């Protein structure tokens, strides 16, 4: 079965297309799937959809990435058309791509804040207190450890790219870069904060309970 044929799951009105059970996905193939779904949503052929997956190890470089930001690494670096700088994706990190026809596509800051709130609510169910930092996107622990990153693009009124939540991923790849261009902070994971293993599959029910309802309200 191809990626695009994976069944949508969930009880909400927002289809949730999860590839988590298939293991980490190669980034270029997943990006093509994201673009395909984006085109279908933009042309009215598919409802807004949340795509979930893990990636094989990869660095993705947003539009503001500078040459000096790039790592000296054997891990692939892929240039992408989202905002922001460079970050890492890989096993143990839940990546969500909300491909949504927004009611108000000009309200991008509000869109990011809503995603942040959904992730903050998700973390709270694990007993992890997440929050925001003024002037910086994503979700933070005590204002200094980033636990979830967000980078988006809107084309034809439909969103692409999305969020990445560190569940039990290795944090060492982040040492090869300045994550999201922020030099005075570190990166953490749910597992590190709790000193116990929390997998991406452990997050799935809370994505449906905490994040999906917020996304539904934006479409």
PDB file of C-alpha atoms in Angstrom:
ATOM      1  CA  UNK A   1       0.000   0.000   0.000  1.00  0.00           C
ATOM      2  CA  UNK A   2       1.430   3.400  -0.942  1.00  0.00           C
ATOM      3  CA  UNK A   3       1.733   6.229   1.530  1.00  0.00           C
ATOM      4  CA  UNK A   4      -1.201   8.117   0.074  1.00  0.00           C
ATOM      5  CA  UNK A   5      -3.409   5.031   0.477  1.00  0.00           C
ATOM      6  CA  UNK A   6      -2.836   4.832   4.231  1.00  0.00           C
ATOM      7  CA  UNK A   7      -6.183   4.919   6.007  1.00  0.00           C
ATOM      8  CA  UNK A   8      -7.329   8.031   7.792  1.00  0.00           C
ATOM      9  CA  UNK A   9      -8.166   7.397  11.432  1.00  0.00           C
ATOM     10  CA  UNK A  10      -9.738   9.306  14.296  1.00  0.00           C
ATOM     11  CA  UNK A  11     -13.233  10.139  15.418  1.00  0.00           C
ATOM     12  CA  UNK A  12     -13.088  13.864  14.661  1.00  0.00           C
ATOM     13  CA  UNK A  13     -14.201  15.635  11.513  1.00  0.00           C
ATOM     14  CA  UNK A  14     -10.541  16.350  10.687  1.00  0.00           C
ATOM     15  CA  UNK A  15      -9.048  13.287   8.957  1.00  0.00           C
ATOM     16  CA  UNK A  16      -5.862  12.090  10.630  1.00  0.00           C
ATOM     17  CA  UNK A  17      -3.477  10.217   8.335  1.00  0.00           C
ATOM     18  CA  UNK A  18      -0.962   8.423  10.547  1.00  0.00           C
ATOM     19  CA  UNK A  19       2.121   6.673   9.185  1.00  0.00           C
ATOM     20  CA  UNK A  20       3.603   6.077  12.634  1.00  0.00           C
ATOM     21  CA  UNK A  21       3.132   2.310  12.539  1.00  0.00           C
ATOM     22  CA  UNK A  22       5.229   2.149   9.361  1.00  0.00           C
ATOM     23  CA  UNK A  23       8.339   3.419  11.100  1.00  0.00           C
ATOM     24  CA  UNK A  24      10.509   6.382  10.114  1.00  0.00           C
ATOM     25  CA  UNK A  25       9.806   7.771   6.649  1.00  0.00           C
ATOM     26  CA  UNK A  26      12.331   9.059   4.109  1.00  0.00           C
ATOM     27  CA  UNK A  27      11.937  12.842   4.014  1.00  0.00           C
ATOM     28  CA  UNK A  28      11.714  13.458   0.258  1.00  0.00           C
ATOM     29  CA  UNK A  29       9.016  10.816  -0.161  1.00  0.00           C
ATOM     30  CA  UNK A  30       7.067  12.265   2.746  1.00  0.00           C
ATOM     31  CA  UNK A  31       7.428  15.782   1.339  1.00  0.00           C
ATOM     32  CA  UNK A  32       5.971  14.639  -1.968  1.00  0.00           C
ATOM     33  CA  UNK A  33       3.021  13.122  -0.102  1.00  0.00           C
ATOM     34  CA  UNK A  34       2.552  16.367   1.787  1.00  0.00           C
ATOM     35  CA  UNK A  35       2.578  18.340  -1.482  1.00  0.00           C
ATOM     36  CA  UNK A  36       0.100  15.935  -3.063  1.00  0.00           C
ATOM     37  CA  UNK A  37      -2.328  16.278  -0.164  1.00  0.00           C
ATOM     38  CA  UNK A  38      -1.823  20.058  -0.145  1.00  0.00           C
ATOM     39  CA  UNK A  39      -2.782  20.242  -3.815  1.00  0.00           C
ATOM     40  CA  UNK A  40      -5.876  18.130  -3.232  1.00  0.00           C
ATOM     41  CA  UNK A  41      -6.984  20.277  -0.286  1.00  0.00           C
ATOM     42  CA  UNK A  42      -6.301  23.504  -2.203  1.00  0.00           C
ATOM     43  CA  UNK A  43      -8.380  22.261  -5.143  1.00  0.00           C
ATOM     44  CA  UNK A  44     -11.274  21.044  -3.020  1.00  0.00           C
ATOM     45  CA  UNK A  45     -10.607  17.362  -3.707  1.00  0.00           C
ATOM     46  CA  UNK A  46      -9.852  16.410  -0.096  1.00  0.00           C
ATOM     47  CA  UNK A  47     -10.799  17.855   3.303  1.00  0.00           C
ATOM     48  CA  UNK A  48      -8.194  19.422   5.538  1.00  0.00           C
ATOM     49  CA  UNK A  49      -5.976  16.612   6.867  1.00  0.00           C
ATOM     50  CA  UNK A  50      -3.436  16.086   9.652  1.00  0.00           C
ATOM     51  CA  UNK A  51      -0.504  13.934   8.523  1.00  0.00           C
ATOM     52  CA  UNK A  52       1.583  12.275  11.273  1.00  0.00           C
ATOM     53  CA  UNK A  53       4.893  10.422  11.019  1.00  0.00           C
ATOM     54  CA  UNK A  54       8.453   9.918  12.144  1.00  0.00           C
ATOM     55  CA  UNK A  55      11.321  10.657   9.769  1.00  0.00           C
ATOM     56  CA  UNK A  56      14.571   8.945   8.996  1.00  0.00           C
ATOM     57  CA  UNK A  57      17.403  11.207  10.230  1.00  0.00           C
ATOM     58  CA  UNK A  58      17.477  14.470   8.269  1.00  0.00           C
ATOM     59  CA  UNK A  59      18.209  18.145   8.729  1.00  0.00           C
ATOM     60  CA  UNK A  60      15.712  20.511   7.110  1.00  0.00           C
ATOM     61  CA  UNK A  61      16.799  24.049   6.311  1.00  0.00           C
ATOM     62  CA  UNK A  62      14.151  26.764   6.216  1.00  0.00           C
ATOM     63  CA  UNK A  63      14.308  29.898   4.110  1.00  0.00           C
ATOM     64  CA  UNK A  64      16.349  31.895   6.639  1.00  0.00           C
ATOM     65  CA  UNK A  65      19.104  29.278   6.983  1.00  0.00           C
ATOM     66  CA  UNK A  66      22.582  30.671   6.370  1.00  0.00           C
ATOM     67  CA  UNK A  67      25.596  28.795   5.054  1.00  0.00           C
ATOM     68  CA  UNK A  68      27.229  28.871   8.479  1.00  0.00           C
ATOM     69  CA  UNK A  69      24.142  27.204   9.995  1.00  0.00           C
ATOM     70  CA  UNK A  70      24.642  23.994   8.026  1.00  0.00           C
ATOM     71  CA  UNK A  71      26.202  21.010   9.809  1.00  0.00           C
ATOM     72  CA  UNK A  72      29.318  19.122   8.816  1.00  0.00           C
ATOM     73  CA  UNK A  73      27.548  15.782   8.905  1.00  0.00           C
ATOM     74  CA  UNK A  74      26.777  12.696   6.849  1.00  0.00           C
ATOM     75  CA  UNK A  75      23.095  13.223   7.666  1.00  0.00           C
ATOM     76  CA  UNK A  76      21.216  14.667   4.654  1.00  0.00           C
ATOM     77  CA  UNK A  77      20.321  18.364   4.632  1.00  0.00           C
ATOM     78  CA  UNK A  78      17.150  19.242   2.695  1.00  0.00           C
ATOM     79  CA  UNK A  79      16.211  22.814   1.789  1.00  0.00           C
ATOM     80  CA  UNK A  80      12.505  23.427   2.368  1.00  0.00           C
ATOM     81  CA  UNK A  81      10.102  26.289   1.719  1.00  0.00           C
ATOM     82  CA  UNK A  82       8.958  26.859   5.299  1.00  0.00           C
ATOM     83  CA  UNK A  83       9.920  29.755   7.516  1.00  0.00           C
ATOM     84  CA  UNK A  84      12.684  29.598  10.069  1.00  0.00           C
ATOM     85  CA  UNK A  85      16.168  28.153  10.011  1.00  0.00           C
ATOM     86  CA  UNK A  86      17.593  24.648  10.360  1.00  0.00           C
ATOM     87  CA  UNK A  87      16.356  21.808  12.535  1.00  0.00           C
ATOM     88  CA  UNK A  88      16.633  18.024  12.792  1.00  0.00           C
ATOM     89  CA  UNK A  89      14.027  15.293  12.377  1.00  0.00           C
ATOM     90  CA  UNK A  90      14.467  11.634  13.154  1.00  0.00           C
ATOM     91  CA  UNK A  91      13.248   8.537  15.006  1.00  0.00           C
ATOM     92  CA  UNK A  92      11.592   9.234  18.328  1.00  0.00           C
ATOM     93  CA  UNK A  93      10.250  12.593  17.200  1.00  0.00           C
ATOM     94  CA  UNK A  94       6.579  12.963  16.288  1.00  0.00           C
ATOM     95  CA  UNK A  95       6.161  15.200  13.249  1.00  0.00           C
ATOM     96  CA  UNK A  96       2.735  16.590  12.420  1.00  0.00           C
ATOM     97  CA  UNK A  97       1.824  18.230   9.134  1.00  0.00           C
ATOM     98  CA  UNK A  98      -1.550  19.983   9.418  1.00  0.00           C
ATOM     99  CA  UNK A  99      -2.655  20.565   5.828  1.00  0.00           C
ATOM    100  CA  UNK A 100      -5.532  22.909   6.507  1.00  0.00           C
ATOM    101  CA  UNK A 101      -7.645  25.350   4.546  1.00  0.00           C
ATOM    102  CA  UNK A 102      -7.618  28.133   7.111  1.00  0.00           C
ATOM    103  CA  UNK A 103     -10.632  30.348   7.673  1.00  0.00           C
ATOM    104  CA  UNK A 104      -8.245  33.290   8.105  1.00  0.00           C
ATOM    105  CA  UNK A 105      -5.015  32.460   6.220  1.00  0.00           C
ATOM    106  CA  UNK A 106      -3.547  35.891   7.031  1.00  0.00           C
ATOM    107  CA  UNK A 107      -3.568  35.139  10.768  1.00  0.00           C
ATOM    108  CA  UNK A 108      -0.355  33.106  10.742  1.00  0.00           C
ATOM    109  CA  UNK A 109       0.820  34.170  14.183  1.00  0.00           C
ATOM    110  CA  UNK A 110      -2.518  33.135  15.632  1.00  0.00           C
ATOM    111  CA  UNK A 111      -2.263  29.793  13.831  1.00  0.00           C
ATOM    112  CA  UNK A 112       1.160  29.122  15.358  1.00  0.00           C
ATOM    113  CA  UNK A 113      -0.089  30.103  18.822  1.00  0.00           C
ATOM    114  CA  UNK A 114      -2.998  27.668  18.536  1.00  0.00           C
ATOM    115  CA  UNK A 115      -0.655  24.795  17.638  1.00  0.00           C
ATOM    116  CA  UNK A 116       1.568  25.736  20.565  1.00  0.00           C
ATOM    117  CA  UNK A 117      -1.428  25.621  22.894  1.00  0.00           C
ATOM    118  CA  UNK A 118      -2.402  22.155  21.705  1.00  0.00           C
ATOM    119  CA  UNK A 119       1.121  20.898  22.389  1.00  0.00           C
ATOM    120  CA  UNK A 120       1.197  22.612  25.796  1.00  0.00           C
ATOM    121  CA  UNK A 121      -2.064  20.850  26.663  1.00  0.00           C
ATOM    122  CA  UNK A 122      -0.642  17.524  25.450  1.00  0.00           C
ATOM    123  CA  UNK A 123       2.474  17.913  27.580  1.00  0.00           C
ATOM    124  CA  UNK A 124       0.381  18.750  30.630  1.00  0.00           C
ATOM    125  CA  UNK A 125      -1.206  15.303  30.459  1.00  0.00           C
ATOM    126  CA  UNK A 126       2.282  13.842  30.953  1.00  0.00           C
ATOM    127  CA  UNK A 127       2.960  16.193  33.847  1.00  0.00           C
ATOM    128  CA  UNK A 128       5.363  18.294  31.779  1.00  0.00           C
ATOM    129  CA  UNK A 129       4.836  22.041  32.049  1.00  0.00           C
ATOM    130  CA  UNK A 130       5.387  23.589  28.634  1.00  0.00           C
ATOM    131  CA  UNK A 131       5.161  27.251  27.773  1.00  0.00           C
ATOM    132  CA  UNK A 132       5.953  29.969  25.261  1.00  0.00           C
ATOM    133  CA  UNK A 133       8.883  32.363  24.947  1.00  0.00           C
ATOM    134  CA  UNK A 134       8.234  35.864  23.632  1.00  0.00           C
ATOM    135  CA  UNK A 135       9.591  36.304  20.123  1.00  0.00           C
ATOM    136  CA  UNK A 136      10.275  32.591  19.633  1.00  0.00           C
ATOM    137  CA  UNK A 137       7.968  29.983  18.193  1.00  0.00           C
ATOM    138  CA  UNK A 138       7.591  26.478  19.557  1.00  0.00           C
ATOM    139  CA  UNK A 139       7.049  25.088  23.038  1.00  0.00           C
ATOM    140  CA  UNK A 140       9.604  25.452  25.797  1.00  0.00           C
ATOM    141  CA  UNK A 141      10.385  24.072  29.236  1.00  0.00           C
ATOM    142  CA  UNK A 142      11.247  26.747  31.802  1.00  0.00           C
ATOM    143  CA  UNK A 143      11.841  29.127  28.907  1.00  0.00           C
ATOM    144  CA  UNK A 144      15.215  27.620  28.035  1.00  0.00           C
ATOM    145  CA  UNK A 145      14.763  24.063  26.733  1.00  0.00           C
ATOM    146  CA  UNK A 146      12.887  23.607  23.463  1.00  0.00           C
ATOM    147  CA  UNK A 147      10.712  20.506  23.370  1.00  0.00           C
ATOM    148  CA  UNK A 148       8.654  21.191  20.232  1.00  0.00           C
ATOM    149  CA  UNK A 149       9.432  23.154  17.067  1.00  0.00           C
ATOM    150  CA  UNK A 150       7.012  24.767  14.618  1.00  0.00           C
ATOM    151  CA  UNK A 151       7.633  25.922  11.047  1.00  0.00           C
ATOM    152  CA  UNK A 152       4.886  26.623   8.527  1.00  0.00           C
ATOM    153  CA  UNK A 153       4.064  27.852   5.064  1.00  0.00           C
ATOM    154  CA  UNK A 154       0.708  28.901   3.605  1.00  0.00           C
ATOM    155  CA  UNK A 155       0.017  28.632  -0.130  1.00  0.00           C
ATOM    156  CA  UNK A 156      -3.398  29.071  -1.763  1.00  0.00           C
ATOM    157  CA  UNK A 157      -4.848  29.536   1.711  1.00  0.00           C
ATOM    158  CA  UNK A 158      -3.712  26.041   2.773  1.00  0.00           C
ATOM    159  CA  UNK A 159      -0.994  25.283   5.330  1.00  0.00           C
ATOM    160  CA  UNK A 160       2.064  23.075   4.866  1.00  0.00           C
ATOM    161  CA  UNK A 161       4.836  21.854   7.163  1.00  0.00           C
ATOM    162  CA  UNK A 162       3.973  21.952  10.843  1.00  0.00           C
ATOM    163  CA  UNK A 163       5.271  20.820  14.234  1.00  0.00           C
ATOM    164  CA  UNK A 164       7.780  18.378  15.710  1.00  0.00           C
ATOM    165  CA  UNK A 165       7.532  17.066  19.285  1.00  0.00           C
ATOM    166  CA  UNK A 166      10.557  15.368  20.830  1.00  0.00           C
ATOM    167  CA  UNK A 167       9.301  12.180  22.473  1.00  0.00           C
ATOM    168  CA  UNK A 168      12.290   9.854  22.960  1.00  0.00           C
ATOM    169  CA  UNK A 169      14.584  10.930  20.125  1.00  0.00           C
ATOM    170  CA  UNK A 170      18.337  11.277  20.420  1.00  0.00           C
ATOM    171  CA  UNK A 171      19.287  14.857  21.225  1.00  0.00           C
ATOM    172  CA  UNK A 172      22.880  14.562  19.989  1.00  0.00           C
ATOM    173  CA  UNK A 173      22.068  15.598  16.365  1.00  0.00           C
ATOM    174  CA  UNK A 174      20.950  18.996  17.662  1.00  0.00           C
ATOM    175  CA  UNK A 175      24.513  19.526  18.902  1.00  0.00           C
ATOM    176  CA  UNK A 176      25.655  19.657  15.265  1.00  0.00           C
ATOM    177  CA  UNK A 177      23.544  22.744  14.551  1.00  0.00           C
ATOM    178  CA  UNK A 178      22.100  25.848  16.174  1.00  0.00           C
ATOM    179  CA  UNK A 179      18.480  24.609  16.284  1.00  0.00           C
ATOM    180  CA  UNK A 180      16.156  27.153  14.659  1.00  0.00           C
ATOM    181  CA  UNK A 181      18.993  29.700  14.856  1.00  0.00           C
ATOM    182  CA  UNK A 182      18.690  30.086  18.645  1.00  0.00           C
ATOM    183  CA  UNK A 183      22.098  30.091  20.328  1.00  0.00           C
ATOM    184  CA  UNK A 184      21.180  30.724  23.963  1.00  0.00           C
ATOM    185  CA  UNK A 185      18.929  27.702  24.533  1.00  0.00           C
ATOM    186  CA  UNK A 186      19.029  23.914  24.485  1.00  0.00           C
ATOM    187  CA  UNK A 187      16.787  21.111  23.254  1.00  0.00           C
ATOM    188  CA  UNK A 188      15.014  18.505  25.362  1.00  0.00           C
ATOM    189  CA  UNK A 189      12.494  15.679  25.025  1.00  0.00           C
ATOM    190  CA  UNK A 190       9.518  14.386  26.977  1.00  0.00           C
ATOM    191  CA  UNK A 191      11.504  11.290  27.940  1.00  0.00           C
ATOM    192  CA  UNK A 192      14.410  13.369  29.229  1.00  0.00           C
ATOM    193  CA  UNK A 193      12.142  15.620  31.270  1.00  0.00           C
ATOM    194  CA  UNK A 194      10.364  12.646  32.864  1.00  0.00           C
ATOM    195  CA  UNK A 195      13.397  10.338  33.149  1.00  0.00           C
ATOM    196  CA  UNK A 196      11.360   7.550  31.557  1.00  0.00           C
ATOM    197  CA  UNK A 197      10.669   6.387  28.031  1.00  0.00           C
ATOM    198  CA  UNK A 198       7.773   8.029  26.174  1.00  0.00           C
ATOM    199  CA  UNK A 199       7.371   6.929  22.549  1.00  0.00           C
ATOM    200  CA  UNK A 200       5.715   8.646  19.614  1.00  0.00           C
ATOM    201  CA  UNK A 201       2.899   6.096  19.814  1.00  0.00           C
ATOM    202  CA  UNK A 202       2.275   7.215  23.390  1.00  0.00           C
ATOM    203  CA  UNK A 203       1.573  10.694  22.011  1.00  0.00           C
ATOM    204  CA  UNK A 204      -0.956   9.652  19.380  1.00  0.00           C
ATOM    205  CA  UNK A 205      -4.078   9.523  21.613  1.00  0.00           C
ATOM    206  CA  UNK A 206      -3.245  12.957  22.993  1.00  0.00           C
ATOM    207  CA  UNK A 207      -2.709  14.392  19.521  1.00  0.00           C
ATOM    208  CA  UNK A 208      -6.278  13.319  18.792  1.00  0.00           C
ATOM    209  CA  UNK A 209      -7.588  14.633  22.119  1.00  0.00           C
ATOM    210  CA  UNK A 210      -5.658  17.903  22.460  1.00  0.00           C
ATOM    211  CA  UNK A 211      -4.329  19.049  19.080  1.00  0.00           C
ATOM    212  CA  UNK A 212      -6.947  17.889  16.579  1.00  0.00           C
ATOM    213  CA  UNK A 213      -9.859  19.824  18.185  1.00  0.00           C
ATOM    214  CA  UNK A 214      -7.813  23.031  18.033  1.00  0.00           C
ATOM    215  CA  UNK A 215      -6.967  22.456  14.372  1.00  0.00           C
ATOM    216  CA  UNK A 216     -10.620  21.762  13.597  1.00  0.00           C
ATOM    217  CA  UNK A 217     -11.506  25.159  14.974  1.00  0.00           C
ATOM    218  CA  UNK A 218      -9.190  26.865  12.481  1.00  0.00           C
ATOM    219  CA  UNK A 219     -10.732  25.433   9.312  1.00  0.00           C
TER     220      UNK A 219
END
